[in-house]
């Protein structure tokens, strides 16, 4: 009797708390189902992740097996276009894989002419067994020899039939080449004034502002580090060439080669004055105009002022 009353009281308490026997069983069943669903979902995610990794590894392996694109399978025009972007070293390496493509004469001819714009051999009938790849190696060897000893370098070019023994041909080769050491080139031109004369005539300064033309000139023919006879020779040759390229402007401004010579010297001194950190008191525009017009009285004050502004804004003419 007492135990039966206790069970009734206990059941009423559980029902009040929401924990009846049937409710407990239903909730326990639902919890197990939820746990199983979560577990199954977790297993599916792991399986899905495993599939993703598998496909990733499979794709990577297939790409590794494919390797580089086989240029021989592409149209020849496209293959040559791709190889034309390579330098000589990379093209030699490419020839280990695509020998027929990378050894094509047109590719090596382009490399030769893009680095050495003018050679006497370009305008001759090629000898038997001629190869532009071999010519590139000879040009590279000759340039290295020139940078060590200019005379030996020029003699090497002549011995291989690359250059004719002519000041004009040597001047054209120097003008169209950027692989020569400028210090060695300056020494060579100082000794070979005949080559220097032809080199100056290759410059075209038509419709150029005087300081800009002087900068272009000294980019090809580097000025000496100190003032002397060679610098005076360069400025003299430049003055005559500048006047020859701009006859109308010379008449309009009333300038002669001697006046241009004075202006060039003034521009070089002004460049040093404005750009040197050792010069504390920089030359003013008024001082430059006054000093220049003392040396060349027929020069316009406005023209000299524009010269000063160019150096002040752009920089040295012989850097």
PDB file of C-alpha atoms in Angstrom:
ATOM      1  CA  UNK A   1       0.000   0.000   0.000  1.00  0.00           C
ATOM      2  CA  UNK A   2       2.760   2.388   0.974  1.00  0.00           C
ATOM      3  CA  UNK A   3       4.927   1.424  -2.035  1.00  0.00           C
ATOM      4  CA  UNK A   4       1.965   1.953  -4.369  1.00  0.00           C
ATOM      5  CA  UNK A   5       1.366   5.432  -3.023  1.00  0.00           C
ATOM      6  CA  UNK A   6       5.101   6.201  -3.418  1.00  0.00           C
ATOM      7  CA  UNK A   7       5.017   5.151  -7.100  1.00  0.00           C
ATOM      8  CA  UNK A   8       1.950   7.327  -7.724  1.00  0.00           C
ATOM      9  CA  UNK A   9       3.617  10.305  -6.074  1.00  0.00           C
ATOM     10  CA  UNK A  10       6.873   9.648  -7.996  1.00  0.00           C
ATOM     11  CA  UNK A  11       5.075   9.407 -11.352  1.00  0.00           C
ATOM     12  CA  UNK A  12       3.228  12.624 -10.675  1.00  0.00           C
ATOM     13  CA  UNK A  13       6.583  14.291  -9.897  1.00  0.00           C
ATOM     14  CA  UNK A  14       8.183  13.000 -13.085  1.00  0.00           C
ATOM     15  CA  UNK A  15       5.199  14.043 -15.177  1.00  0.00           C
ATOM     16  CA  UNK A  16       5.365  17.473 -13.629  1.00  0.00           C
ATOM     17  CA  UNK A  17       9.092  17.702 -14.542  1.00  0.00           C
ATOM     18  CA  UNK A  18       8.509  16.233 -18.015  1.00  0.00           C
ATOM     19  CA  UNK A  19      10.247  12.967 -17.294  1.00  0.00           C
ATOM     20  CA  UNK A  20       7.534  10.347 -17.530  1.00  0.00           C
ATOM     21  CA  UNK A  21       8.666   6.880 -18.402  1.00  0.00           C
ATOM     22  CA  UNK A  22       7.207   7.125 -21.914  1.00  0.00           C
ATOM     23  CA  UNK A  23       8.566  10.624 -22.393  1.00  0.00           C
ATOM     24  CA  UNK A  24      11.936   9.535 -21.141  1.00  0.00           C
ATOM     25  CA  UNK A  25      12.003   6.647 -23.575  1.00  0.00           C
ATOM     26  CA  UNK A  26      10.937   8.897 -26.458  1.00  0.00           C
ATOM     27  CA  UNK A  27      13.585  11.458 -25.645  1.00  0.00           C
ATOM     28  CA  UNK A  28      16.260   8.803 -25.228  1.00  0.00           C
ATOM     29  CA  UNK A  29      15.328   7.335 -28.610  1.00  0.00           C
ATOM     30  CA  UNK A  30      15.455  10.776 -30.204  1.00  0.00           C
ATOM     31  CA  UNK A  31      18.860  11.479 -28.639  1.00  0.00           C
ATOM     32  CA  UNK A  32      20.275   8.255 -30.022  1.00  0.00           C
ATOM     33  CA  UNK A  33      18.876   9.038 -33.471  1.00  0.00           C
ATOM     34  CA  UNK A  34      20.385  12.533 -33.320  1.00  0.00           C
ATOM     35  CA  UNK A  35      23.729  11.118 -32.201  1.00  0.00           C
ATOM     36  CA  UNK A  36      23.687   8.620 -35.033  1.00  0.00           C
ATOM     37  CA  UNK A  37      22.809  11.374 -37.540  1.00  0.00           C
ATOM     38  CA  UNK A  38      25.652  13.525 -36.303  1.00  0.00           C
ATOM     39  CA  UNK A  39      28.017  10.568 -36.462  1.00  0.00           C
ATOM     40  CA  UNK A  40      26.868   9.691 -39.974  1.00  0.00           C
ATOM     41  CA  UNK A  41      27.218  13.309 -41.071  1.00  0.00           C
ATOM     42  CA  UNK A  42      30.722  13.404 -39.643  1.00  0.00           C
ATOM     43  CA  UNK A  43      31.622  10.231 -41.494  1.00  0.00           C
ATOM     44  CA  UNK A  44      30.201  11.649 -44.718  1.00  0.00           C
ATOM     45  CA  UNK A  45      32.239  14.826 -44.308  1.00  0.00           C
ATOM     46  CA  UNK A  46      35.364  12.791 -43.697  1.00  0.00           C
ATOM     47  CA  UNK A  47      34.543  10.677 -46.709  1.00  0.00           C
ATOM     48  CA  UNK A  48      33.860  13.794 -48.768  1.00  0.00           C
ATOM     49  CA  UNK A  49      37.119  15.301 -47.582  1.00  0.00           C
ATOM     50  CA  UNK A  50      38.919  12.127 -48.494  1.00  0.00           C
ATOM     51  CA  UNK A  51      37.421  12.260 -51.972  1.00  0.00           C
ATOM     52  CA  UNK A  52      38.488  15.895 -52.387  1.00  0.00           C
ATOM     53  CA  UNK A  53      42.065  15.115 -51.363  1.00  0.00           C
ATOM     54  CA  UNK A  54      42.085  12.098 -53.651  1.00  0.00           C
ATOM     55  CA  UNK A  55      40.955  14.116 -56.617  1.00  0.00           C
ATOM     56  CA  UNK A  56      43.431  16.853 -55.745  1.00  0.00           C
ATOM     57  CA  UNK A  57      46.336  14.421 -55.623  1.00  0.00           C
ATOM     58  CA  UNK A  58      45.136  12.727 -58.772  1.00  0.00           C
ATOM     59  CA  UNK A  59      44.912  16.049 -60.614  1.00  0.00           C
ATOM     60  CA  UNK A  60      48.343  17.135 -59.408  1.00  0.00           C
ATOM     61  CA  UNK A  61      49.866  13.819 -60.436  1.00  0.00           C
ATOM     62  CA  UNK A  62      48.317  14.062 -63.877  1.00  0.00           C
ATOM     63  CA  UNK A  63      49.711  17.591 -64.280  1.00  0.00           C
ATOM     64  CA  UNK A  64      53.157  16.405 -63.228  1.00  0.00           C
ATOM     65  CA  UNK A  65      52.967  13.658 -65.784  1.00  0.00           C
ATOM     66  CA  UNK A  66      51.964  16.131 -68.478  1.00  0.00           C
ATOM     67  CA  UNK A  67      54.968  18.462 -67.825  1.00  0.00           C
ATOM     68  CA  UNK A  68      55.624  21.423 -70.150  1.00  0.00           C
ATOM     69  CA  UNK A  69      53.663  22.129 -73.264  1.00  0.00           C
ATOM     70  CA  UNK A  70      55.233  20.394 -76.237  1.00  0.00           C
ATOM     71  CA  UNK A  71      55.998  23.238 -78.634  1.00  0.00           C
ATOM     72  CA  UNK A  72      56.302  20.790 -81.491  1.00  0.00           C
ATOM     73  CA  UNK A  73      52.567  20.131 -81.194  1.00  0.00           C
ATOM     74  CA  UNK A  74      51.734  23.813 -81.691  1.00  0.00           C
ATOM     75  CA  UNK A  75      51.601  25.669 -85.018  1.00  0.00           C
ATOM     76  CA  UNK A  76      55.134  26.708 -86.060  1.00  0.00           C
ATOM     77  CA  UNK A  77      54.273  30.414 -85.999  1.00  0.00           C
ATOM     78  CA  UNK A  78      53.153  30.180 -82.366  1.00  0.00           C
ATOM     79  CA  UNK A  79      56.162  28.081 -81.349  1.00  0.00           C
ATOM     80  CA  UNK A  80      58.624  30.541 -82.895  1.00  0.00           C
ATOM     81  CA  UNK A  81      56.805  33.458 -81.280  1.00  0.00           C
ATOM     82  CA  UNK A  82      57.195  31.844 -77.849  1.00  0.00           C
ATOM     83  CA  UNK A  83      60.876  31.071 -78.383  1.00  0.00           C
ATOM     84  CA  UNK A  84      61.580  34.577 -79.694  1.00  0.00           C
ATOM     85  CA  UNK A  85      61.156  35.926 -76.141  1.00  0.00           C
ATOM     86  CA  UNK A  86      64.118  33.877 -74.879  1.00  0.00           C
ATOM     87  CA  UNK A  87      67.668  35.140 -74.567  1.00  0.00           C
ATOM     88  CA  UNK A  88      70.621  33.237 -75.970  1.00  0.00           C
ATOM     89  CA  UNK A  89      71.226  31.175 -72.828  1.00  0.00           C
ATOM     90  CA  UNK A  90      67.599  30.061 -72.515  1.00  0.00           C
ATOM     91  CA  UNK A  91      67.403  29.368 -76.229  1.00  0.00           C
ATOM     92  CA  UNK A  92      70.401  27.043 -75.960  1.00  0.00           C
ATOM     93  CA  UNK A  93      68.671  25.225 -73.110  1.00  0.00           C
ATOM     94  CA  UNK A  94      65.472  24.991 -75.129  1.00  0.00           C
ATOM     95  CA  UNK A  95      67.413  23.414 -77.996  1.00  0.00           C
ATOM     96  CA  UNK A  96      68.088  20.423 -75.711  1.00  0.00           C
ATOM     97  CA  UNK A  97      64.343  19.681 -75.820  1.00  0.00           C
ATOM     98  CA  UNK A  98      63.185  21.187 -79.107  1.00  0.00           C
ATOM     99  CA  UNK A  99      66.325  21.002 -81.218  1.00  0.00           C
ATOM    100  CA  UNK A 100      64.761  21.738 -84.584  1.00  0.00           C
ATOM    101  CA  UNK A 101      62.754  24.704 -83.279  1.00  0.00           C
ATOM    102  CA  UNK A 102      65.344  26.347 -81.010  1.00  0.00           C
ATOM    103  CA  UNK A 103      68.111  26.076 -83.601  1.00  0.00           C
ATOM    104  CA  UNK A 104      66.077  27.891 -86.232  1.00  0.00           C
ATOM    105  CA  UNK A 105      68.167  30.485 -88.060  1.00  0.00           C
ATOM    106  CA  UNK A 106      65.503  33.183 -87.885  1.00  0.00           C
ATOM    107  CA  UNK A 107      65.530  33.086 -84.074  1.00  0.00           C
ATOM    108  CA  UNK A 108      69.301  33.470 -83.875  1.00  0.00           C
ATOM    109  CA  UNK A 109      69.295  36.109 -86.589  1.00  0.00           C
ATOM    110  CA  UNK A 110      66.853  38.125 -84.471  1.00  0.00           C
ATOM    111  CA  UNK A 111      69.086  37.774 -81.411  1.00  0.00           C
ATOM    112  CA  UNK A 112      72.143  38.921 -83.366  1.00  0.00           C
ATOM    113  CA  UNK A 113      70.504  41.979 -84.888  1.00  0.00           C
ATOM    114  CA  UNK A 114      68.729  43.025 -81.692  1.00  0.00           C
ATOM    115  CA  UNK A 115      72.040  43.064 -79.780  1.00  0.00           C
ATOM    116  CA  UNK A 116      74.451  44.114 -82.531  1.00  0.00           C
ATOM    117  CA  UNK A 117      72.393  46.253 -84.879  1.00  0.00           C
ATOM    118  CA  UNK A 118      75.022  46.580 -87.591  1.00  0.00           C
ATOM    119  CA  UNK A 119      77.708  44.233 -88.846  1.00  0.00           C
ATOM    120  CA  UNK A 120      79.350  44.213 -92.254  1.00  0.00           C
ATOM    121  CA  UNK A 121      78.554  40.521 -92.630  1.00  0.00           C
ATOM    122  CA  UNK A 122      74.814  41.262 -92.571  1.00  0.00           C
ATOM    123  CA  UNK A 123      75.068  42.845 -96.005  1.00  0.00           C
ATOM    124  CA  UNK A 124      77.179  40.140 -97.598  1.00  0.00           C
ATOM    125  CA  UNK A 125      76.379  36.805 -99.141  1.00  0.00           C
ATOM    126  CA  UNK A 126      76.835  34.304 -96.302  1.00  0.00           C
ATOM    127  CA  UNK A 127      79.746  31.885 -96.766  1.00  0.00           C
ATOM    128  CA  UNK A 128      79.288  28.141 -96.952  1.00  0.00           C
ATOM    129  CA  UNK A 129      78.266  26.680 -93.609  1.00  0.00           C
ATOM    130  CA  UNK A 130      77.250  30.074 -92.203  1.00  0.00           C
ATOM    131  CA  UNK A 131      75.116  29.962 -89.063  1.00  0.00           C
ATOM    132  CA  UNK A 132      73.603  32.845 -87.112  1.00  0.00           C
ATOM    133  CA  UNK A 133      73.949  30.832 -83.939  1.00  0.00           C
ATOM    134  CA  UNK A 134      77.678  30.563 -84.544  1.00  0.00           C
ATOM    135  CA  UNK A 135      77.768  34.264 -85.455  1.00  0.00           C
ATOM    136  CA  UNK A 136      76.101  35.124 -82.144  1.00  0.00           C
ATOM    137  CA  UNK A 137      78.812  33.247 -80.252  1.00  0.00           C
ATOM    138  CA  UNK A 138      81.513  35.073 -82.231  1.00  0.00           C
ATOM    139  CA  UNK A 139      79.910  38.474 -81.634  1.00  0.00           C
ATOM    140  CA  UNK A 140      79.648  37.745 -77.930  1.00  0.00           C
ATOM    141  CA  UNK A 141      83.267  36.606 -77.817  1.00  0.00           C
ATOM    142  CA  UNK A 142      84.409  39.675 -79.732  1.00  0.00           C
ATOM    143  CA  UNK A 143      82.513  42.025 -77.412  1.00  0.00           C
ATOM    144  CA  UNK A 144      84.115  40.452 -74.360  1.00  0.00           C
ATOM    145  CA  UNK A 145      87.499  40.790 -76.039  1.00  0.00           C
ATOM    146  CA  UNK A 146      86.807  44.456 -76.851  1.00  0.00           C
ATOM    147  CA  UNK A 147      85.872  45.152 -73.235  1.00  0.00           C
ATOM    148  CA  UNK A 148      89.242  43.797 -72.200  1.00  0.00           C
ATOM    149  CA  UNK A 149      91.297  45.262 -75.053  1.00  0.00           C
ATOM    150  CA  UNK A 150      89.523  47.398 -77.708  1.00  0.00           C
ATOM    151  CA  UNK A 151      92.143  46.932 -80.413  1.00  0.00           C
ATOM    152  CA  UNK A 152      92.165  43.165 -80.024  1.00  0.00           C
ATOM    153  CA  UNK A 153      88.371  43.126 -80.060  1.00  0.00           C
ATOM    154  CA  UNK A 154      88.162  45.029 -83.355  1.00  0.00           C
ATOM    155  CA  UNK A 155      90.869  42.815 -84.858  1.00  0.00           C
ATOM    156  CA  UNK A 156      88.874  39.751 -83.789  1.00  0.00           C
ATOM    157  CA  UNK A 157      85.761  41.023 -85.592  1.00  0.00           C
ATOM    158  CA  UNK A 158      87.791  41.669 -88.713  1.00  0.00           C
ATOM    159  CA  UNK A 159      89.504  38.280 -88.613  1.00  0.00           C
ATOM    160  CA  UNK A 160      86.127  36.538 -88.527  1.00  0.00           C
ATOM    161  CA  UNK A 161      84.811  38.626 -91.418  1.00  0.00           C
ATOM    162  CA  UNK A 162      82.207  40.269 -89.174  1.00  0.00           C
ATOM    163  CA  UNK A 163      83.498  43.815 -89.750  1.00  0.00           C
ATOM    164  CA  UNK A 164      85.264  45.433 -92.674  1.00  0.00           C
ATOM    165  CA  UNK A 165      88.449  47.384 -92.045  1.00  0.00           C
ATOM    166  CA  UNK A 166      86.749  50.735 -92.538  1.00  0.00           C
ATOM    167  CA  UNK A 167      86.257  53.630 -90.053  1.00  0.00           C
ATOM    168  CA  UNK A 168      82.670  54.050 -91.247  1.00  0.00           C
ATOM    169  CA  UNK A 169      81.828  50.374 -90.693  1.00  0.00           C
ATOM    170  CA  UNK A 170      83.450  50.399 -87.253  1.00  0.00           C
ATOM    171  CA  UNK A 171      81.543  53.574 -86.383  1.00  0.00           C
ATOM    172  CA  UNK A 172      78.221  52.026 -87.443  1.00  0.00           C
ATOM    173  CA  UNK A 173      78.986  48.914 -85.382  1.00  0.00           C
ATOM    174  CA  UNK A 174      79.720  51.029 -82.289  1.00  0.00           C
ATOM    175  CA  UNK A 175      76.664  53.222 -82.830  1.00  0.00           C
ATOM    176  CA  UNK A 176      74.293  50.216 -83.018  1.00  0.00           C
ATOM    177  CA  UNK A 177      75.842  48.188 -80.188  1.00  0.00           C
ATOM    178  CA  UNK A 178      75.197  48.505 -76.449  1.00  0.00           C
ATOM    179  CA  UNK A 179      77.398  45.656 -75.177  1.00  0.00           C
ATOM    180  CA  UNK A 180      80.681  47.580 -75.314  1.00  0.00           C
ATOM    181  CA  UNK A 181      82.239  48.947 -72.145  1.00  0.00           C
ATOM    182  CA  UNK A 182      81.990  52.748 -72.273  1.00  0.00           C
ATOM    183  CA  UNK A 183      85.358  53.302 -70.577  1.00  0.00           C
ATOM    184  CA  UNK A 184      87.162  51.104 -73.097  1.00  0.00           C
ATOM    185  CA  UNK A 185      85.173  52.689 -75.890  1.00  0.00           C
ATOM    186  CA  UNK A 186      86.227  56.155 -74.771  1.00  0.00           C
ATOM    187  CA  UNK A 187      89.890  55.101 -74.882  1.00  0.00           C
ATOM    188  CA  UNK A 188      89.454  53.588 -78.342  1.00  0.00           C
ATOM    189  CA  UNK A 189      87.732  56.673 -79.785  1.00  0.00           C
ATOM    190  CA  UNK A 190      90.381  58.941 -78.328  1.00  0.00           C
ATOM    191  CA  UNK A 191      92.977  56.953 -80.272  1.00  0.00           C
ATOM    192  CA  UNK A 192      90.889  56.498 -83.432  1.00  0.00           C
ATOM    193  CA  UNK A 193      89.762  60.015 -84.353  1.00  0.00           C
ATOM    194  CA  UNK A 194      88.799  58.839 -87.836  1.00  0.00           C
ATOM    195  CA  UNK A 195      86.234  56.478 -86.302  1.00  0.00           C
ATOM    196  CA  UNK A 196      85.101  59.294 -84.000  1.00  0.00           C
ATOM    197  CA  UNK A 197      84.434  61.589 -86.966  1.00  0.00           C
ATOM    198  CA  UNK A 198      82.207  59.017 -88.654  1.00  0.00           C
ATOM    199  CA  UNK A 199      80.486  58.226 -85.362  1.00  0.00           C
ATOM    200  CA  UNK A 200      79.530  61.879 -84.823  1.00  0.00           C
ATOM    201  CA  UNK A 201      77.977  62.119 -88.298  1.00  0.00           C
ATOM    202  CA  UNK A 202      75.634  59.235 -87.470  1.00  0.00           C
ATOM    203  CA  UNK A 203      73.817  61.400 -84.923  1.00  0.00           C
ATOM    204  CA  UNK A 204      70.767  63.362 -86.019  1.00  0.00           C
ATOM    205  CA  UNK A 205      69.995  66.357 -83.773  1.00  0.00           C
ATOM    206  CA  UNK A 206      67.348  67.925 -85.973  1.00  0.00           C
ATOM    207  CA  UNK A 207      64.667  69.864 -84.036  1.00  0.00           C
ATOM    208  CA  UNK A 208      66.183  68.904 -80.684  1.00  0.00           C
ATOM    209  CA  UNK A 209      66.700  71.328 -77.832  1.00  0.00           C
ATOM    210  CA  UNK A 210      70.417  71.920 -77.293  1.00  0.00           C
ATOM    211  CA  UNK A 211      70.735  70.344 -73.784  1.00  0.00           C
ATOM    212  CA  UNK A 212      68.738  67.275 -74.840  1.00  0.00           C
ATOM    213  CA  UNK A 213      70.883  66.839 -77.952  1.00  0.00           C
ATOM    214  CA  UNK A 214      74.005  67.114 -75.817  1.00  0.00           C
ATOM    215  CA  UNK A 215      72.691  64.419 -73.468  1.00  0.00           C
ATOM    216  CA  UNK A 216      72.026  62.087 -76.389  1.00  0.00           C
ATOM    217  CA  UNK A 217      75.502  62.732 -77.739  1.00  0.00           C
ATOM    218  CA  UNK A 218      77.180  61.889 -74.437  1.00  0.00           C
ATOM    219  CA  UNK A 219      75.093  58.736 -74.035  1.00  0.00           C
ATOM    220  CA  UNK A 220      76.798  57.332 -77.131  1.00  0.00           C
ATOM    221  CA  UNK A 221      80.177  59.021 -76.779  1.00  0.00           C
ATOM    222  CA  UNK A 222      80.960  59.338 -73.096  1.00  0.00           C
ATOM    223  CA  UNK A 223      82.666  62.471 -71.910  1.00  0.00           C
ATOM    224  CA  UNK A 224      86.015  62.185 -70.135  1.00  0.00           C
ATOM    225  CA  UNK A 225      86.100  62.571 -66.369  1.00  0.00           C
ATOM    226  CA  UNK A 226      88.367  65.623 -66.570  1.00  0.00           C
ATOM    227  CA  UNK A 227      88.506  68.631 -68.820  1.00  0.00           C
ATOM    228  CA  UNK A 228      91.163  68.469 -71.487  1.00  0.00           C
ATOM    229  CA  UNK A 229      91.894  68.245 -75.176  1.00  0.00           C
ATOM    230  CA  UNK A 230      89.614  65.250 -75.758  1.00  0.00           C
ATOM    231  CA  UNK A 231      86.586  66.987 -74.201  1.00  0.00           C
ATOM    232  CA  UNK A 232      87.238  70.095 -76.290  1.00  0.00           C
ATOM    233  CA  UNK A 233      87.402  67.901 -79.388  1.00  0.00           C
ATOM    234  CA  UNK A 234      84.071  66.274 -78.558  1.00  0.00           C
ATOM    235  CA  UNK A 235      82.330  69.594 -77.962  1.00  0.00           C
ATOM    236  CA  UNK A 236      83.767  71.042 -81.162  1.00  0.00           C
ATOM    237  CA  UNK A 237      82.558  68.088 -83.235  1.00  0.00           C
ATOM    238  CA  UNK A 238      79.160  68.198 -81.558  1.00  0.00           C
ATOM    239  CA  UNK A 239      78.773  71.939 -82.205  1.00  0.00           C
ATOM    240  CA  UNK A 240      79.425  71.573 -85.905  1.00  0.00           C
ATOM    241  CA  UNK A 241      77.105  68.579 -86.170  1.00  0.00           C
ATOM    242  CA  UNK A 242      74.315  70.337 -84.255  1.00  0.00           C
ATOM    243  CA  UNK A 243      74.544  73.364 -86.549  1.00  0.00           C
ATOM    244  CA  UNK A 244      74.549  71.137 -89.623  1.00  0.00           C
ATOM    245  CA  UNK A 245      71.363  69.400 -88.433  1.00  0.00           C
ATOM    246  CA  UNK A 246      69.557  72.670 -87.599  1.00  0.00           C
ATOM    247  CA  UNK A 247      70.525  75.292 -90.206  1.00  0.00           C
ATOM    248  CA  UNK A 248      67.192  77.157 -90.008  1.00  0.00           C
ATOM    249  CA  UNK A 249      67.321  77.404 -86.222  1.00  0.00           C
ATOM    250  CA  UNK A 250      70.906  78.653 -86.324  1.00  0.00           C
ATOM    251  CA  UNK A 251      69.927  81.430 -88.715  1.00  0.00           C
ATOM    252  CA  UNK A 252      66.888  82.328 -86.627  1.00  0.00           C
ATOM    253  CA  UNK A 253      68.859  82.545 -83.377  1.00  0.00           C
ATOM    254  CA  UNK A 254      71.955  83.974 -84.994  1.00  0.00           C
ATOM    255  CA  UNK A 255      74.168  81.183 -83.678  1.00  0.00           C
ATOM    256  CA  UNK A 256      77.418  79.864 -85.114  1.00  0.00           C
ATOM    257  CA  UNK A 257      79.362  76.702 -84.247  1.00  0.00           C
ATOM    258  CA  UNK A 258      81.609  78.817 -82.004  1.00  0.00           C
ATOM    259  CA  UNK A 259      78.574  80.180 -80.136  1.00  0.00           C
ATOM    260  CA  UNK A 260      77.166  76.675 -79.713  1.00  0.00           C
ATOM    261  CA  UNK A 261      80.574  75.607 -78.410  1.00  0.00           C
ATOM    262  CA  UNK A 262      80.394  78.327 -75.741  1.00  0.00           C
ATOM    263  CA  UNK A 263      76.858  77.298 -74.801  1.00  0.00           C
ATOM    264  CA  UNK A 264      77.848  73.640 -74.486  1.00  0.00           C
ATOM    265  CA  UNK A 265      80.737  74.476 -72.199  1.00  0.00           C
ATOM    266  CA  UNK A 266      78.443  76.702 -70.139  1.00  0.00           C
ATOM    267  CA  UNK A 267      75.885  73.907 -69.849  1.00  0.00           C
ATOM    268  CA  UNK A 268      78.512  71.431 -68.642  1.00  0.00           C
ATOM    269  CA  UNK A 269      79.778  73.872 -66.001  1.00  0.00           C
ATOM    270  CA  UNK A 270      76.214  74.683 -64.935  1.00  0.00           C
ATOM    271  CA  UNK A 271      75.423  70.957 -64.659  1.00  0.00           C
ATOM    272  CA  UNK A 272      78.366  70.460 -62.338  1.00  0.00           C
ATOM    273  CA  UNK A 273      77.413  73.515 -60.295  1.00  0.00           C
ATOM    274  CA  UNK A 274      73.751  72.519 -59.820  1.00  0.00           C
ATOM    275  CA  UNK A 275      74.205  68.775 -59.290  1.00  0.00           C
ATOM    276  CA  UNK A 276      77.413  68.593 -57.245  1.00  0.00           C
ATOM    277  CA  UNK A 277      76.834  68.260 -53.478  1.00  0.00           C
ATOM    278  CA  UNK A 278      80.193  69.966 -52.860  1.00  0.00           C
ATOM    279  CA  UNK A 279      78.994  73.263 -54.340  1.00  0.00           C
ATOM    280  CA  UNK A 280      77.072  75.089 -51.620  1.00  0.00           C
ATOM    281  CA  UNK A 281      76.322  78.357 -53.386  1.00  0.00           C
ATOM    282  CA  UNK A 282      74.490  77.328 -56.539  1.00  0.00           C
ATOM    283  CA  UNK A 283      74.592  79.556 -59.602  1.00  0.00           C
ATOM    284  CA  UNK A 284      71.390  81.521 -60.044  1.00  0.00           C
ATOM    285  CA  UNK A 285      69.552  81.928 -63.314  1.00  0.00           C
ATOM    286  CA  UNK A 286      70.468  85.595 -63.485  1.00  0.00           C
ATOM    287  CA  UNK A 287      74.167  84.829 -62.983  1.00  0.00           C
ATOM    288  CA  UNK A 288      74.107  82.143 -65.683  1.00  0.00           C
ATOM    289  CA  UNK A 289      72.487  84.517 -68.184  1.00  0.00           C
ATOM    290  CA  UNK A 290      74.960  87.275 -67.402  1.00  0.00           C
ATOM    291  CA  UNK A 291      78.045  85.015 -67.649  1.00  0.00           C
ATOM    292  CA  UNK A 292      76.872  83.335 -70.855  1.00  0.00           C
ATOM    293  CA  UNK A 293      76.018  86.579 -72.646  1.00  0.00           C
ATOM    294  CA  UNK A 294      79.444  87.935 -71.829  1.00  0.00           C
ATOM    295  CA  UNK A 295      80.977  85.039 -73.781  1.00  0.00           C
ATOM    296  CA  UNK A 296      78.408  85.091 -76.607  1.00  0.00           C
ATOM    297  CA  UNK A 297      76.801  88.508 -76.902  1.00  0.00           C
ATOM    298  CA  UNK A 298      74.400  87.724 -79.763  1.00  0.00           C
ATOM    299  CA  UNK A 299      72.506  85.047 -77.805  1.00  0.00           C
ATOM    300  CA  UNK A 300      68.957  85.824 -76.720  1.00  0.00           C
ATOM    301  CA  UNK A 301      68.416  86.231 -72.984  1.00  0.00           C
ATOM    302  CA  UNK A 302      65.208  84.195 -73.132  1.00  0.00           C
ATOM    303  CA  UNK A 303      66.989  81.352 -74.929  1.00  0.00           C
ATOM    304  CA  UNK A 304      69.735  81.246 -72.290  1.00  0.00           C
ATOM    305  CA  UNK A 305      67.079  81.293 -69.572  1.00  0.00           C
ATOM    306  CA  UNK A 306      65.420  78.229 -71.113  1.00  0.00           C
ATOM    307  CA  UNK A 307      68.790  76.488 -71.094  1.00  0.00           C
ATOM    308  CA  UNK A 308      69.127  77.125 -67.357  1.00  0.00           C
ATOM    309  CA  UNK A 309      65.606  75.817 -66.683  1.00  0.00           C
ATOM    310  CA  UNK A 310      66.332  72.603 -68.582  1.00  0.00           C
ATOM    311  CA  UNK A 311      69.434  71.827 -66.511  1.00  0.00           C
ATOM    312  CA  UNK A 312      67.667  72.802 -63.294  1.00  0.00           C
ATOM    313  CA  UNK A 313      64.693  70.500 -63.984  1.00  0.00           C
ATOM    314  CA  UNK A 314      66.215  67.553 -65.869  1.00  0.00           C
ATOM    315  CA  UNK A 315      69.815  67.390 -64.649  1.00  0.00           C
ATOM    316  CA  UNK A 316      73.349  66.931 -65.929  1.00  0.00           C
ATOM    317  CA  UNK A 317      74.016  66.908 -69.662  1.00  0.00           C
ATOM    318  CA  UNK A 318      77.036  64.613 -69.432  1.00  0.00           C
ATOM    319  CA  UNK A 319      76.161  62.301 -66.547  1.00  0.00           C
TER     320      UNK A 319
END
